[in-house]
Amino acid sequence: MTRRAVRDQVFKLLFRVEFHDLEEMENQTQLFFEDEAEEKQTSKEEVSEKLASIMEILPQIDEEIGKAMTGWNIERIGKVELTILRLAAYEMKYDESVPESVAINEAVELAKKYGQDDAGSFINGVLSKLSVKAK
């Protein structure tokens, strides 16, 4: 399975955080993989590990996203866009196997696929500021 496909699955699971308590996420992960095709089962461990890593530091990630935004607060962001930002911020700051430019590009692609019409440019702008703040 490609990294893009794994990222897509992590996005779908991470999106569930907005609708379920954190304690329910293990069960949600199991349900997610039960619903997925057999070919996607091969990535279950990789997806689960990445999701768990993100969930461990979700408050930190949200804080970093909040600091990178001007004129917005995290509560005003759409759920899809917030999930994409969380995943990308994790990849940029905590996943050494993903180059920062790739994390941003992939986040913009997810925004084009799942977000509203202007989501890609919004995501790009926030992540660019997050990138600058890191340096």
mmCIF file of N, CA and C in Angstrom:
data_model
loop_
_atom_site.group_PDB
_atom_site.id
_atom_site.type_symbol
_atom_site.label_atom_id
_atom_site.label_comp_id
_atom_site.label_asym_id
_atom_site.label_seq_id
_atom_site.Cartn_x
_atom_site.Cartn_y
_atom_site.Cartn_z
ATOM 1 N N MET A 1 0.850 -1.176 0.000
ATOM 2 C CA MET A 1 0.000 0.000 0.000
ATOM 3 C C MET A 1 0.895 1.239 0.000
ATOM 4 N N THR A 2 0.529 2.220 -0.774
ATOM 5 C CA THR A 2 1.327 3.446 -0.884
ATOM 6 C C THR A 2 1.193 4.311 0.368
ATOM 7 N N ARG A 3 2.152 5.215 0.538
ATOM 8 C CA ARG A 3 2.079 6.154 1.672
ATOM 9 C C ARG A 3 0.831 7.024 1.575
ATOM 10 N N ARG A 4 0.476 7.381 0.341
ATOM 11 C CA ARG A 4 -0.721 8.208 0.151
ATOM 12 C C ARG A 4 -1.964 7.455 0.623
ATOM 13 N N ALA A 5 -2.045 6.176 0.309
ATOM 14 C CA ALA A 5 -3.198 5.375 0.727
ATOM 15 C C ALA A 5 -3.237 5.223 2.249
ATOM 16 N N VAL A 6 -2.070 5.029 2.862
ATOM 17 C CA VAL A 6 -2.002 4.945 4.325
ATOM 18 C C VAL A 6 -2.453 6.270 4.928
ATOM 19 N N ARG A 7 -1.957 7.377 4.370
ATOM 20 C CA ARG A 7 -2.324 8.721 4.869
ATOM 21 C C ARG A 7 -3.836 8.922 4.759
ATOM 22 N N ASP A 8 -4.421 8.485 3.668
ATOM 23 C CA ASP A 8 -5.860 8.612 3.455
ATOM 24 C C ASP A 8 -6.623 7.857 4.541
ATOM 25 N N GLN A 9 -6.157 6.660 4.867
ATOM 26 C CA GLN A 9 -6.824 5.883 5.914
ATOM 27 C C GLN A 9 -6.659 6.530 7.286
ATOM 28 N N VAL A 10 -5.467 7.040 7.561
ATOM 29 C CA VAL A 10 -5.250 7.729 8.835
ATOM 30 C C VAL A 10 -6.181 8.936 8.917
ATOM 31 N N PHE A 11 -6.299 9.677 7.820
ATOM 32 C CA PHE A 11 -7.205 10.829 7.784
ATOM 33 C C PHE A 11 -8.631 10.397 8.150
ATOM 34 N N LYS A 12 -9.116 9.335 7.522
ATOM 35 C CA LYS A 12 -10.488 8.885 7.774
ATOM 36 C C LYS A 12 -10.701 8.482 9.230
ATOM 37 N N LEU A 13 -9.712 7.838 9.809
ATOM 38 C CA LEU A 13 -9.827 7.459 11.223
ATOM 39 C C LEU A 13 -9.708 8.673 12.136
ATOM 40 N N LEU A 14 -8.771 9.542 11.841
ATOM 41 C CA LEU A 14 -8.582 10.737 12.660
ATOM 42 C C LEU A 14 -9.819 11.632 12.612
ATOM 43 N N PHE A 15 -10.512 11.627 11.506
ATOM 44 C CA PHE A 15 -11.749 12.405 11.368
ATOM 45 C C PHE A 15 -12.783 11.951 12.393
ATOM 46 N N ARG A 16 -12.772 10.690 12.738
ATOM 47 C CA ARG A 16 -13.737 10.149 13.706
ATOM 48 C C ARG A 16 -13.561 10.734 15.103
ATOM 49 N N VAL A 17 -12.380 11.290 15.390
ATOM 50 C CA VAL A 17 -12.123 11.899 16.703
ATOM 51 C C VAL A 17 -13.131 13.005 16.975
ATOM 52 N N GLU A 18 -13.574 13.679 15.938
ATOM 53 C CA GLU A 18 -14.514 14.786 16.097
ATOM 54 C C GLU A 18 -15.902 14.328 16.542
ATOM 55 N N PHE A 19 -16.174 13.048 16.415
ATOM 56 C CA PHE A 19 -17.516 12.532 16.699
ATOM 57 C C PHE A 19 -17.554 11.484 17.816
ATOM 58 N N HIS A 20 -16.378 11.100 18.300
ATOM 59 C CA HIS A 20 -16.305 10.059 19.326
ATOM 60 C C HIS A 20 -15.326 10.471 20.408
ATOM 61 N N ASP A 21 -15.566 10.003 21.631
ATOM 62 C CA ASP A 21 -14.628 10.237 22.725
ATOM 63 C C ASP A 21 -13.320 9.518 22.432
ATOM 64 N N LEU A 22 -12.241 10.033 22.968
ATOM 65 C CA LEU A 22 -10.930 9.433 22.742
ATOM 66 C C LEU A 22 -10.891 7.972 23.203
ATOM 67 N N GLU A 23 -11.636 7.672 24.256
ATOM 68 C CA GLU A 23 -11.671 6.304 24.766
ATOM 69 C C GLU A 23 -12.308 5.343 23.763
ATOM 70 N N GLU A 24 -13.122 5.859 22.869
ATOM 71 C CA GLU A 24 -13.813 5.030 21.888
ATOM 72 C C GLU A 24 -12.985 4.774 20.636
ATOM 73 N N MET A 25 -11.841 5.415 20.509
ATOM 74 C CA MET A 25 -11.102 5.335 19.252
ATOM 75 C C MET A 25 -10.548 3.950 18.951
ATOM 76 N N GLU A 26 -10.198 3.185 19.959
ATOM 77 C CA GLU A 26 -9.728 1.827 19.697
ATOM 78 C C GLU A 26 -10.843 1.007 19.045
ATOM 79 N N ASN A 27 -12.040 1.137 19.578
ATOM 80 C CA ASN A 27 -13.193 0.447 18.997
ATOM 81 C C ASN A 27 -13.493 0.982 17.595
ATOM 82 N N GLN A 28 -13.387 2.291 17.412
ATOM 83 C CA GLN A 28 -13.623 2.884 16.096
ATOM 84 C C GLN A 28 -12.608 2.375 15.065
ATOM 85 N N THR A 29 -11.382 2.190 15.506
ATOM 86 C CA THR A 29 -10.346 1.662 14.613
ATOM 87 C C THR A 29 -10.704 0.248 14.185
ATOM 88 N N GLN A 30 -11.145 -0.571 15.131
ATOM 89 C CA GLN A 30 -11.549 -1.936 14.798
ATOM 90 C C GLN A 30 -12.717 -1.928 13.814
ATOM 91 N N LEU A 31 -13.708 -1.089 14.062
ATOM 92 C CA LEU A 31 -14.849 -0.992 13.156
ATOM 93 C C LEU A 31 -14.427 -0.525 11.769
ATOM 94 N N PHE A 32 -13.512 0.426 11.719
ATOM 95 C CA PHE A 32 -13.015 0.943 10.452
ATOM 96 C C PHE A 32 -12.417 -0.184 9.611
ATOM 97 N N PHE A 33 -11.568 -0.996 10.219
ATOM 98 C CA PHE A 33 -10.921 -2.060 9.457
ATOM 99 C C PHE A 33 -11.864 -3.196 9.117
ATOM 100 N N GLU A 34 -12.888 -3.404 9.903
ATOM 101 C CA GLU A 34 -13.902 -4.395 9.552
ATOM 102 C C GLU A 34 -14.663 -3.973 8.305
ATOM 103 N N ASP A 35 -14.865 -2.662 8.154
ATOM 104 C CA ASP A 35 -15.607 -2.132 7.016
ATOM 105 C C ASP A 35 -14.763 -2.029 5.745
ATOM 106 N N GLU A 36 -13.447 -2.036 5.889
ATOM 107 C CA GLU A 36 -12.564 -1.841 4.747
ATOM 108 C C GLU A 36 -12.367 -3.137 3.976
ATOM 109 N N ALA A 37 -12.022 -2.982 2.716
ATOM 110 C CA ALA A 37 -11.755 -4.137 1.861
ATOM 111 C C ALA A 37 -10.525 -4.892 2.373
ATOM 112 N N GLU A 38 -10.436 -6.141 2.022
ATOM 113 C CA GLU A 38 -9.343 -6.996 2.489
ATOM 114 C C GLU A 38 -7.969 -6.444 2.089
ATOM 115 N N GLU A 39 -7.860 -5.848 0.921
ATOM 116 C CA GLU A 39 -6.572 -5.309 0.463
ATOM 117 C C GLU A 39 -6.048 -4.212 1.394
ATOM 118 N N LYS A 40 -6.952 -3.498 2.042
ATOM 119 C CA LYS A 40 -6.539 -2.426 2.940
ATOM 120 C C LYS A 40 -6.154 -2.962 4.314
ATOM 121 N N GLN A 41 -6.467 -4.187 4.587
ATOM 122 C CA GLN A 41 -6.111 -4.787 5.873
ATOM 123 C C GLN A 41 -4.598 -4.872 6.053
ATOM 124 N N THR A 42 -3.858 -4.920 4.948
ATOM 125 C CA THR A 42 -2.409 -5.054 5.030
ATOM 126 C C THR A 42 -1.766 -3.861 5.735
ATOM 127 N N SER A 43 -2.416 -2.729 5.714
ATOM 128 C CA SER A 43 -1.833 -1.526 6.310
ATOM 129 C C SER A 43 -2.359 -1.265 7.721
ATOM 130 N N LYS A 44 -3.137 -2.180 8.249
ATOM 131 C CA LYS A 44 -3.784 -1.954 9.538
ATOM 132 C C LYS A 44 -2.797 -1.562 10.630
ATOM 133 N N GLU A 45 -1.678 -2.259 10.725
ATOM 134 C CA GLU A 45 -0.710 -1.973 11.778
ATOM 135 C C GLU A 45 -0.089 -0.586 11.585
ATOM 136 N N GLU A 46 0.315 -0.274 10.373
ATOM 137 C CA GLU A 46 0.930 1.028 10.107
ATOM 138 C C GLU A 46 -0.044 2.176 10.379
ATOM 139 N N VAL A 47 -1.277 2.016 9.936
ATOM 140 C CA VAL A 47 -2.300 3.042 10.146
ATOM 141 C C VAL A 47 -2.593 3.194 11.634
ATOM 142 N N SER A 48 -2.764 2.090 12.313
ATOM 143 C CA SER A 48 -3.068 2.121 13.750
ATOM 144 C C SER A 48 -1.949 2.776 14.552
ATOM 145 N N GLU A 49 -0.709 2.474 14.205
ATOM 146 C CA GLU A 49 0.428 3.061 14.916
ATOM 147 C C GLU A 49 0.497 4.575 14.698
ATOM 148 N N LYS A 50 0.285 4.993 13.458
ATOM 149 C CA LYS A 50 0.350 6.430 13.169
ATOM 150 C C LYS A 50 -0.789 7.163 13.881
ATOM 151 N N LEU A 51 -1.979 6.593 13.857
ATOM 152 C CA LEU A 51 -3.116 7.194 14.551
ATOM 153 C C LEU A 51 -2.836 7.303 16.048
ATOM 154 N N ALA A 52 -2.305 6.243 16.642
ATOM 155 C CA ALA A 52 -2.007 6.259 18.077
ATOM 156 C C ALA A 52 -0.972 7.337 18.409
ATOM 157 N N SER A 53 0.020 7.491 17.545
ATOM 158 C CA SER A 53 1.041 8.519 17.762
ATOM 159 C C SER A 53 0.435 9.912 17.720
ATOM 160 N N ILE A 54 -0.468 10.132 16.789
ATOM 161 C CA ILE A 54 -1.133 11.432 16.676
ATOM 162 C C ILE A 54 -2.017 11.679 17.897
ATOM 163 N N MET A 55 -2.769 10.677 18.286
ATOM 164 C CA MET A 55 -3.692 10.822 19.408
ATOM 165 C C MET A 55 -2.956 11.151 20.704
ATOM 166 N N GLU A 56 -1.756 10.603 20.870
ATOM 167 C CA GLU A 56 -0.963 10.853 22.080
ATOM 168 C C GLU A 56 -0.648 12.323 22.269
ATOM 169 N N ILE A 57 -0.425 13.029 21.169
ATOM 170 C CA ILE A 57 0.012 14.426 21.255
ATOM 171 C C ILE A 57 -0.981 15.386 20.607
ATOM 172 N N LEU A 58 -2.212 14.968 20.485
ATOM 173 C CA LEU A 58 -3.226 15.796 19.834
ATOM 174 C C LEU A 58 -3.356 17.192 20.456
ATOM 175 N N PRO A 59 -3.361 17.329 21.779
ATOM 176 C CA PRO A 59 -3.439 18.689 22.340
ATOM 177 C C PRO A 59 -2.269 19.580 21.909
ATOM 178 N N GLN A 60 -1.057 19.011 21.849
ATOM 179 C CA GLN A 60 0.110 19.769 21.392
ATOM 180 C C GLN A 60 -0.059 20.192 19.935
ATOM 181 N N ILE A 61 -0.520 19.272 19.128
ATOM 182 C CA ILE A 61 -0.717 19.554 17.705
ATOM 183 C C ILE A 61 -1.732 20.675 17.541
ATOM 184 N N ASP A 62 -2.842 20.587 18.260
ATOM 185 C CA ASP A 62 -3.871 21.633 18.178
ATOM 186 C C ASP A 62 -3.318 22.986 18.618
ATOM 187 N N GLU A 63 -2.485 22.976 19.640
ATOM 188 C CA GLU A 63 -1.887 24.226 20.115
ATOM 189 C C GLU A 63 -0.985 24.834 19.028
ATOM 190 N N GLU A 64 -0.199 24.009 18.388
ATOM 191 C CA GLU A 64 0.689 24.493 17.329
ATOM 192 C C GLU A 64 -0.109 25.040 16.146
ATOM 193 N N ILE A 65 -1.183 24.357 15.792
ATOM 194 C CA ILE A 65 -2.035 24.835 14.696
ATOM 195 C C ILE A 65 -2.643 26.180 15.076
ATOM 196 N N GLY A 66 -3.138 26.285 16.304
ATOM 197 C CA GLY A 66 -3.741 27.530 16.778
ATOM 198 C C GLY A 66 -2.775 28.703 16.709
ATOM 199 N N LYS A 67 -1.527 28.464 17.068
ATOM 200 C CA LYS A 67 -0.519 29.526 17.023
ATOM 201 C C LYS A 67 -0.187 29.944 15.588
ATOM 202 N N ALA A 68 -0.346 29.028 14.646
ATOM 203 C CA ALA A 68 0.005 29.318 13.254
ATOM 204 C C ALA A 68 -1.092 30.090 12.518
ATOM 205 N N MET A 69 -2.277 30.157 13.099
ATOM 206 C CA MET A 69 -3.396 30.825 12.430
ATOM 207 C C MET A 69 -3.549 32.252 12.930
ATOM 208 N N THR A 70 -3.851 33.154 12.016
ATOM 209 C CA THR A 70 -4.147 34.529 12.410
ATOM 210 C C THR A 70 -5.584 34.827 12.013
ATOM 211 N N GLY A 71 -6.323 35.374 12.940
ATOM 212 C CA GLY A 71 -7.714 35.702 12.669
ATOM 213 C C GLY A 71 -8.658 34.509 12.749
ATOM 214 N N TRP A 72 -8.159 33.377 13.165
ATOM 215 C CA TRP A 72 -8.982 32.174 13.302
ATOM 216 C C TRP A 72 -8.666 31.527 14.635
ATOM 217 N N ASN A 73 -9.636 30.808 15.155
ATOM 218 C CA ASN A 73 -9.310 29.923 16.267
ATOM 219 C C ASN A 73 -9.712 28.517 15.844
ATOM 220 N N ILE A 74 -9.161 27.569 16.511
ATOM 221 C CA ILE A 74 -9.291 26.179 16.081
ATOM 222 C C ILE A 74 -10.745 25.686 16.086
ATOM 223 N N GLU A 75 -11.574 26.277 16.927
ATOM 224 C CA GLU A 75 -12.978 25.864 17.001
ATOM 225 C C GLU A 75 -13.770 26.273 15.752
ATOM 226 N N ARG A 76 -13.276 27.251 15.018
ATOM 227 C CA ARG A 76 -13.991 27.744 13.831
ATOM 228 C C ARG A 76 -13.647 26.966 12.557
ATOM 229 N N ILE A 77 -12.626 26.140 12.615
ATOM 230 C CA ILE A 77 -12.201 25.402 11.427
ATOM 231 C C ILE A 77 -13.158 24.235 11.190
ATOM 232 N N GLY A 78 -13.479 23.986 9.928
ATOM 233 C CA GLY A 78 -14.304 22.827 9.580
ATOM 234 C C GLY A 78 -13.625 21.541 10.009
ATOM 235 N N LYS A 79 -14.400 20.538 10.307
ATOM 236 C CA LYS A 79 -13.864 19.275 10.808
ATOM 237 C C LYS A 79 -12.913 18.604 9.823
ATOM 238 N N VAL A 80 -13.240 18.651 8.551
ATOM 239 C CA VAL A 80 -12.366 18.052 7.543
ATOM 240 C C VAL A 80 -11.028 18.782 7.518
ATOM 241 N N GLU A 81 -11.088 20.102 7.470
ATOM 242 C CA GLU A 81 -9.866 20.893 7.400
ATOM 243 C C GLU A 81 -9.025 20.732 8.665
ATOM 244 N N LEU A 82 -9.669 20.685 9.821
ATOM 245 C CA LEU A 82 -8.949 20.493 11.072
ATOM 246 C C LEU A 82 -8.243 19.142 11.085
ATOM 247 N N THR A 83 -8.927 18.121 10.619
ATOM 248 C CA THR A 83 -8.324 16.786 10.580
ATOM 249 C C THR A 83 -7.110 16.769 9.656
ATOM 250 N N ILE A 84 -7.220 17.409 8.513
ATOM 251 C CA ILE A 84 -6.095 17.479 7.577
ATOM 252 C C ILE A 84 -4.928 18.236 8.208
ATOM 253 N N LEU A 85 -5.218 19.353 8.861
ATOM 254 C CA LEU A 85 -4.168 20.120 9.522
ATOM 255 C C LEU A 85 -3.491 19.308 10.620
ATOM 256 N N ARG A 86 -4.264 18.564 11.385
ATOM 257 C CA ARG A 86 -3.696 17.744 12.449
ATOM 258 C C ARG A 86 -2.733 16.698 11.883
ATOM 259 N N LEU A 87 -3.170 16.026 10.841
ATOM 260 C CA LEU A 87 -2.340 14.998 10.224
ATOM 261 C C LEU A 87 -1.064 15.611 9.644
ATOM 262 N N ALA A 88 -1.203 16.702 8.930
ATOM 263 C CA ALA A 88 -0.049 17.344 8.310
ATOM 264 C C ALA A 88 0.911 17.911 9.357
ATOM 265 N N ALA A 89 0.372 18.532 10.394
ATOM 266 C CA ALA A 89 1.223 19.078 11.457
ATOM 267 C C ALA A 89 2.006 17.959 12.129
ATOM 268 N N TYR A 90 1.361 16.841 12.348
ATOM 269 C CA TYR A 90 2.063 15.687 12.922
ATOM 270 C C TYR A 90 3.202 15.254 12.001
ATOM 271 N N GLU A 91 2.908 15.119 10.724
ATOM 272 C CA GLU A 91 3.941 14.677 9.792
ATOM 273 C C GLU A 91 5.088 15.684 9.709
ATOM 274 N N MET A 92 4.759 16.959 9.725
ATOM 275 C CA MET A 92 5.784 18.000 9.623
ATOM 276 C C MET A 92 6.683 18.043 10.856
ATOM 277 N N LYS A 93 6.097 17.903 12.026
ATOM 278 C CA LYS A 93 6.821 18.122 13.280
ATOM 279 C C LYS A 93 7.355 16.847 13.942
ATOM 280 N N TYR A 94 6.672 15.737 13.740
ATOM 281 C CA TYR A 94 6.988 14.556 14.534
ATOM 282 C C TYR A 94 7.327 13.301 13.733
ATOM 283 N N ASP A 95 7.083 13.291 12.440
ATOM 284 C CA ASP A 95 7.355 12.108 11.623
ATOM 285 C C ASP A 95 8.553 12.404 10.728
ATOM 286 N N GLU A 96 9.706 11.946 11.150
ATOM 287 C CA GLU A 96 10.939 12.239 10.432
ATOM 288 C C GLU A 96 11.006 11.570 9.066
ATOM 289 N N SER A 97 10.158 10.589 8.810
ATOM 290 C CA SER A 97 10.183 9.899 7.521
ATOM 291 C C SER A 97 9.455 10.676 6.419
ATOM 292 N N VAL A 98 8.760 11.755 6.804
ATOM 293 C CA VAL A 98 8.009 12.551 5.829
ATOM 294 C C VAL A 98 8.639 13.939 5.728
ATOM 295 N N PRO A 99 9.193 14.275 4.553
ATOM 296 C CA PRO A 99 9.716 15.632 4.381
ATOM 297 C C PRO A 99 8.592 16.663 4.521
ATOM 298 N N GLU A 100 8.929 17.807 5.079
ATOM 299 C CA GLU A 100 7.942 18.854 5.330
ATOM 300 C C GLU A 100 7.178 19.240 4.063
ATOM 301 N N SER A 101 7.899 19.383 2.954
ATOM 302 C CA SER A 101 7.244 19.774 1.701
ATOM 303 C C SER A 101 6.249 18.717 1.236
ATOM 304 N N VAL A 102 6.555 17.458 1.476
ATOM 305 C CA VAL A 102 5.644 16.371 1.112
ATOM 306 C C VAL A 102 4.399 16.412 1.999
ATOM 307 N N ALA A 103 4.595 16.648 3.284
ATOM 308 C CA ALA A 103 3.454 16.725 4.212
ATOM 309 C C ALA A 103 2.497 17.836 3.783
ATOM 310 N N ILE A 104 3.051 18.979 3.407
ATOM 311 C CA ILE A 104 2.205 20.102 2.971
ATOM 312 C C ILE A 104 1.487 19.757 1.674
ATOM 313 N N ASN A 105 2.216 19.237 0.712
ATOM 314 C CA ASN A 105 1.614 18.885 -0.575
ATOM 315 C C ASN A 105 0.506 17.842 -0.414
ATOM 316 N N GLU A 106 0.768 16.826 0.384
ATOM 317 C CA GLU A 106 -0.235 15.779 0.581
ATOM 318 C C GLU A 106 -1.461 16.316 1.320
ATOM 319 N N ALA A 107 -1.248 17.243 2.231
ATOM 320 C CA ALA A 107 -2.376 17.857 2.936
ATOM 321 C C ALA A 107 -3.246 18.652 1.969
ATOM 322 N N VAL A 108 -2.613 19.373 1.060
ATOM 323 C CA VAL A 108 -3.368 20.133 0.057
ATOM 324 C C VAL A 108 -4.160 19.175 -0.836
ATOM 325 N N GLU A 109 -3.563 18.055 -1.186
ATOM 326 C CA GLU A 109 -4.270 17.061 -2.008
ATOM 327 C C GLU A 109 -5.471 16.480 -1.257
ATOM 328 N N LEU A 110 -5.294 16.188 0.029
ATOM 329 C CA LEU A 110 -6.433 15.712 0.836
ATOM 330 C C LEU A 110 -7.530 16.773 0.896
ATOM 331 N N ALA A 111 -7.128 18.030 1.016
ATOM 332 C CA ALA A 111 -8.105 19.123 1.071
ATOM 333 C C ALA A 111 -8.877 19.225 -0.237
ATOM 334 N N LYS A 112 -8.204 19.043 -1.345
ATOM 335 C CA LYS A 112 -8.885 19.071 -2.643
ATOM 336 C C LYS A 112 -9.865 17.911 -2.767
ATOM 337 N N LYS A 113 -9.501 16.778 -2.202
ATOM 338 C CA LYS A 113 -10.329 15.568 -2.298
ATOM 339 C C LYS A 113 -11.534 15.617 -1.350
ATOM 340 N N TYR A 114 -11.310 16.065 -0.114
ATOM 341 C CA TYR A 114 -12.344 15.968 0.911
ATOM 342 C C TYR A 114 -12.897 17.307 1.396
ATOM 343 N N GLY A 115 -12.149 18.371 1.199
ATOM 344 C CA GLY A 115 -12.533 19.655 1.756
ATOM 345 C C GLY A 115 -13.411 20.480 0.842
ATOM 346 N N GLN A 116 -13.738 21.675 1.305
ATOM 347 C CA GLN A 116 -14.525 22.609 0.513
ATOM 348 C C GLN A 116 -13.652 23.202 -0.584
ATOM 349 N N ASP A 117 -14.260 24.009 -1.443
ATOM 350 C CA ASP A 117 -13.565 24.535 -2.614
ATOM 351 C C ASP A 117 -12.262 25.267 -2.293
ATOM 352 N N ASP A 118 -12.242 26.072 -1.261
ATOM 353 C CA ASP A 118 -11.057 26.856 -0.944
ATOM 354 C C ASP A 118 -10.191 26.221 0.148
ATOM 355 N N ALA A 119 -10.470 24.977 0.480
ATOM 356 C CA ALA A 119 -9.753 24.311 1.569
ATOM 357 C C ALA A 119 -8.264 24.150 1.272
ATOM 358 N N GLY A 120 -7.930 23.864 0.047
ATOM 359 C CA GLY A 120 -6.530 23.655 -0.306
ATOM 360 C C GLY A 120 -5.663 24.866 -0.016
ATOM 361 N N SER A 121 -6.146 26.037 -0.401
ATOM 362 C CA SER A 121 -5.356 27.250 -0.163
ATOM 363 C C SER A 121 -5.320 27.593 1.323
ATOM 364 N N PHE A 122 -6.409 27.348 2.040
ATOM 365 C CA PHE A 122 -6.429 27.583 3.488
ATOM 366 C C PHE A 122 -5.410 26.681 4.183
ATOM 367 N N ILE A 123 -5.443 25.402 3.850
ATOM 368 C CA ILE A 123 -4.527 24.421 4.434
ATOM 369 C C ILE A 123 -3.080 24.824 4.130
ATOM 370 N N ASN A 124 -2.822 25.164 2.887
ATOM 371 C CA ASN A 124 -1.480 25.559 2.471
ATOM 372 C C ASN A 124 -0.992 26.770 3.269
ATOM 373 N N GLY A 125 -1.858 27.747 3.434
ATOM 374 C CA GLY A 125 -1.487 28.948 4.174
ATOM 375 C C GLY A 125 -1.154 28.666 5.629
ATOM 376 N N VAL A 126 -1.986 27.891 6.291
ATOM 377 C CA VAL A 126 -1.750 27.575 7.712
ATOM 378 C C VAL A 126 -0.468 26.756 7.862
ATOM 379 N N LEU A 127 -0.293 25.765 6.998
ATOM 380 C CA LEU A 127 0.889 24.913 7.116
ATOM 381 C C LEU A 127 2.171 25.678 6.771
ATOM 382 N N SER A 128 2.083 26.611 5.869
ATOM 383 C CA SER A 128 3.245 27.443 5.554
ATOM 384 C C SER A 128 3.665 28.256 6.771
ATOM 385 N N LYS A 129 2.689 28.798 7.492
ATOM 386 C CA LYS A 129 2.992 29.552 8.718
ATOM 387 C C LYS A 129 3.527 28.627 9.798
ATOM 388 N N LEU A 130 2.974 27.441 9.875
ATOM 389 C CA LEU A 130 3.445 26.461 10.846
ATOM 390 C C LEU A 130 4.894 26.101 10.539
ATOM 391 N N SER A 131 5.213 25.982 9.273
ATOM 392 C CA SER A 131 6.562 25.666 8.833
ATOM 393 C C SER A 131 7.533 26.785 9.201
ATOM 394 N N VAL A 132 7.121 28.023 8.979
ATOM 395 C CA VAL A 132 7.967 29.176 9.297
ATOM 396 C C VAL A 132 8.189 29.271 10.801
ATOM 397 N N LYS A 133 7.144 29.005 11.590
ATOM 398 C CA LYS A 133 7.257 29.100 13.044
ATOM 399 C C LYS A 133 8.226 28.055 13.584
ATOM 400 N N ALA A 134 8.372 26.951 12.867
ATOM 401 C CA ALA A 134 9.252 25.882 13.324
ATOM 402 C C ALA A 134 10.720 26.246 13.168
ATOM 403 N N LYS A 135 11.016 27.175 12.278
ATOM 404 C CA LYS A 135 12.417 27.512 11.986
ATOM 405 C C LYS A 135 12.950 28.588 12.873
#
